[in-house]
Structures are given as structure tokens and as C-alpha cells.
PDB file of C-alpha atoms in Angstrom:
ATOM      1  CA  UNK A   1     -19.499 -10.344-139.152  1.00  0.00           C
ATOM      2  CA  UNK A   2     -17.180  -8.968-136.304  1.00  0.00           C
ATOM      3  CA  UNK A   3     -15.334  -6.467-138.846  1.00  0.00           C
ATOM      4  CA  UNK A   4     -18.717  -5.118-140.036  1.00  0.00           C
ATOM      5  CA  UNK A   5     -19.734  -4.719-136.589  1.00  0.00           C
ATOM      6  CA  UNK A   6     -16.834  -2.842-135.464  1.00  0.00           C
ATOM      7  CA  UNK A   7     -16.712  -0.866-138.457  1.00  0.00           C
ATOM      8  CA  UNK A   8     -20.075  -0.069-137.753  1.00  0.00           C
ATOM      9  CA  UNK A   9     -20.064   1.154-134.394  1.00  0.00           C
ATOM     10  CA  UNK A  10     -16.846   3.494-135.545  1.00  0.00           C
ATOM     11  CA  UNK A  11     -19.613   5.378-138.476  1.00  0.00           C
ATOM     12  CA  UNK A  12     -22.085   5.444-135.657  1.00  0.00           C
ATOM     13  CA  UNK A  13     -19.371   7.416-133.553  1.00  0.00           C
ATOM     14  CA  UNK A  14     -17.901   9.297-136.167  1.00  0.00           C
ATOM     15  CA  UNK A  15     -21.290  10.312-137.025  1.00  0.00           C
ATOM     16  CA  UNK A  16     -22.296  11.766-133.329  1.00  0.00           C
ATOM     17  CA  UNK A  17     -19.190  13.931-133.845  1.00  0.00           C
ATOM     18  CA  UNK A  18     -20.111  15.793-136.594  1.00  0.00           C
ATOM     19  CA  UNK A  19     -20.938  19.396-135.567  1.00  0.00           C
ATOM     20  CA  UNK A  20     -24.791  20.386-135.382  1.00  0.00           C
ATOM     21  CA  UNK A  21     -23.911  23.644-138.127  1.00  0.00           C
ATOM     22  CA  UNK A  22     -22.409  21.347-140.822  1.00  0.00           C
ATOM     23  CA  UNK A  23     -26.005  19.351-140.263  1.00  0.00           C
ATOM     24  CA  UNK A  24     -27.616  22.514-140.835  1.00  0.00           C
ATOM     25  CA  UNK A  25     -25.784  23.357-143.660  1.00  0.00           C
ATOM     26  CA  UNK A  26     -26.457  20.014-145.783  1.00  0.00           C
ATOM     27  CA  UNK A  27     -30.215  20.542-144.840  1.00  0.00           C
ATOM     28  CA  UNK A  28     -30.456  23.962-145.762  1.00  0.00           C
ATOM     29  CA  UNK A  29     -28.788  22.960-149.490  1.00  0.00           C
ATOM     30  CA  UNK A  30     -31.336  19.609-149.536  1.00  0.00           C
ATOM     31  CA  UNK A  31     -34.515  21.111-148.519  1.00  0.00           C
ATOM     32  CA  UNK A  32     -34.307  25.218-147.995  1.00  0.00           C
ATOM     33  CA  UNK A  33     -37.735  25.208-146.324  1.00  0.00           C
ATOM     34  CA  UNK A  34     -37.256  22.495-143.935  1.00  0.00           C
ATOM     35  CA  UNK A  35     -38.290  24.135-140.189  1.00  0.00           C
ATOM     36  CA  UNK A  36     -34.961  24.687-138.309  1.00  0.00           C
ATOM     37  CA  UNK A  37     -33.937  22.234-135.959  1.00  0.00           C
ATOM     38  CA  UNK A  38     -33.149  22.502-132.087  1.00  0.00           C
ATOM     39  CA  UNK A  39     -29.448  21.842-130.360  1.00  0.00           C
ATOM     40  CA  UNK A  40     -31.883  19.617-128.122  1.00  0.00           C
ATOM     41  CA  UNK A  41     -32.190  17.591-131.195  1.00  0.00           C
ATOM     42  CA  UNK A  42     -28.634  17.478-132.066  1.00  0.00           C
ATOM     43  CA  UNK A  43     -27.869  16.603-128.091  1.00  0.00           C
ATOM     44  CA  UNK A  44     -30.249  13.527-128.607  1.00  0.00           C
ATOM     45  CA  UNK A  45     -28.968  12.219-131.790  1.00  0.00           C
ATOM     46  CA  UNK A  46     -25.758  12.006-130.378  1.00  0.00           C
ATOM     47  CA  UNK A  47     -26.563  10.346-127.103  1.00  0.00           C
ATOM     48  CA  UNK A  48     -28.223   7.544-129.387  1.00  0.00           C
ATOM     49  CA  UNK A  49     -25.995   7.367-131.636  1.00  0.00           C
ATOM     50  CA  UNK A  50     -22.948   6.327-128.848  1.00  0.00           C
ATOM     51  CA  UNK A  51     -25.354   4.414-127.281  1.00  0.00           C
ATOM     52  CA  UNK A  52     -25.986   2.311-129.601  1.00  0.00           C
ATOM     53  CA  UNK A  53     -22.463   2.119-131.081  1.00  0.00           C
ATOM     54  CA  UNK A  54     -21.594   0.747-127.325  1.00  0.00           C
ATOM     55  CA  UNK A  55     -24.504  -1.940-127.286  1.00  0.00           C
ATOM     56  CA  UNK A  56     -23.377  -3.254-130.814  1.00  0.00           C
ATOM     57  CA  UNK A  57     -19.664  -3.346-129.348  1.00  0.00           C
ATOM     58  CA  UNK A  58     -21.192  -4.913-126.628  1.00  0.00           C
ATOM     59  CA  UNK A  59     -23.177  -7.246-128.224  1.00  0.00           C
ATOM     60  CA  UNK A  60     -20.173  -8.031-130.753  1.00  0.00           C
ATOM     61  CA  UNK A  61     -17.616  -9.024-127.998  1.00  0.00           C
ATOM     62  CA  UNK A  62     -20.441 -11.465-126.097  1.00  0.00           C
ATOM     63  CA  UNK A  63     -20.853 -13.282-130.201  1.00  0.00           C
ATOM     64  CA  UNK A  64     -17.014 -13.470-129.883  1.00  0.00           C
ATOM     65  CA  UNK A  65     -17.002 -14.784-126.531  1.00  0.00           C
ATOM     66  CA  UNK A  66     -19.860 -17.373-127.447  1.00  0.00           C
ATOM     67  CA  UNK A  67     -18.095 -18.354-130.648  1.00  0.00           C
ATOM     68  CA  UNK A  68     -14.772 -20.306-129.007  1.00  0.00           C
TER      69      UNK A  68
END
């Protein structure tokens, strides 16, 4: 459970660096008439996504700590 944890607070990292025009790209070739989205939007996503990667590597090291 601690691996999967880690492991998934690394994809939640890895995916608040991926740059805001690749995004656009990949919804432009799945949906060519989706409206265009905001770097306010990108900003956001980000933010939660680190955010939440730290409270999960949070909440993994207190399970750790409880589990001795």
C-alpha cells in the first residue's frame, strides 16, 4: 500500500509538469470543437495536483508511522 502511494503521488507530480500546449494539443486531436481553455485553468490544475500529491505523502508517512 506504501509503494502504490508513493508511486502515486510521483504521476500526480509528473502530471502537474506537463506543459499547458501539449494539453492543448491532445484536446484539439480528441475533441476539435472543445472551447479553448485558460492558463488560469492550467495554473489550478497544477496547484491541486501537488497538493494533493503532498497530502497523500503526508498521509502515507503518518500510516507508516502508525504501523510499527
Amino acid at each position: 500500500m506504501t509503494v502504490f502511494s508513493f508511486a502515486l503521488a510521483a504521476v500526480m507530480l509528473a502530471a502537474a509538469c506537463i506543459p499547458a500546449d501539449r494539453v492543448r494539443g491532445w484536446r484539439e486531436s480528441v475533441n476539435p470543437s472543445a472551447p479553448e481553455l485558460p492558463d488560469s485553468a492550467f495554473v489550478v490544475a497544477r496547484i491541486v495536483f501537488v497538493v494533493m500529491a503532498g497530502l497523500v505523502v503526508y498521509a502515507t508517512i503518518n500510516v507508516m508511522r502508525l504501523s510499527n
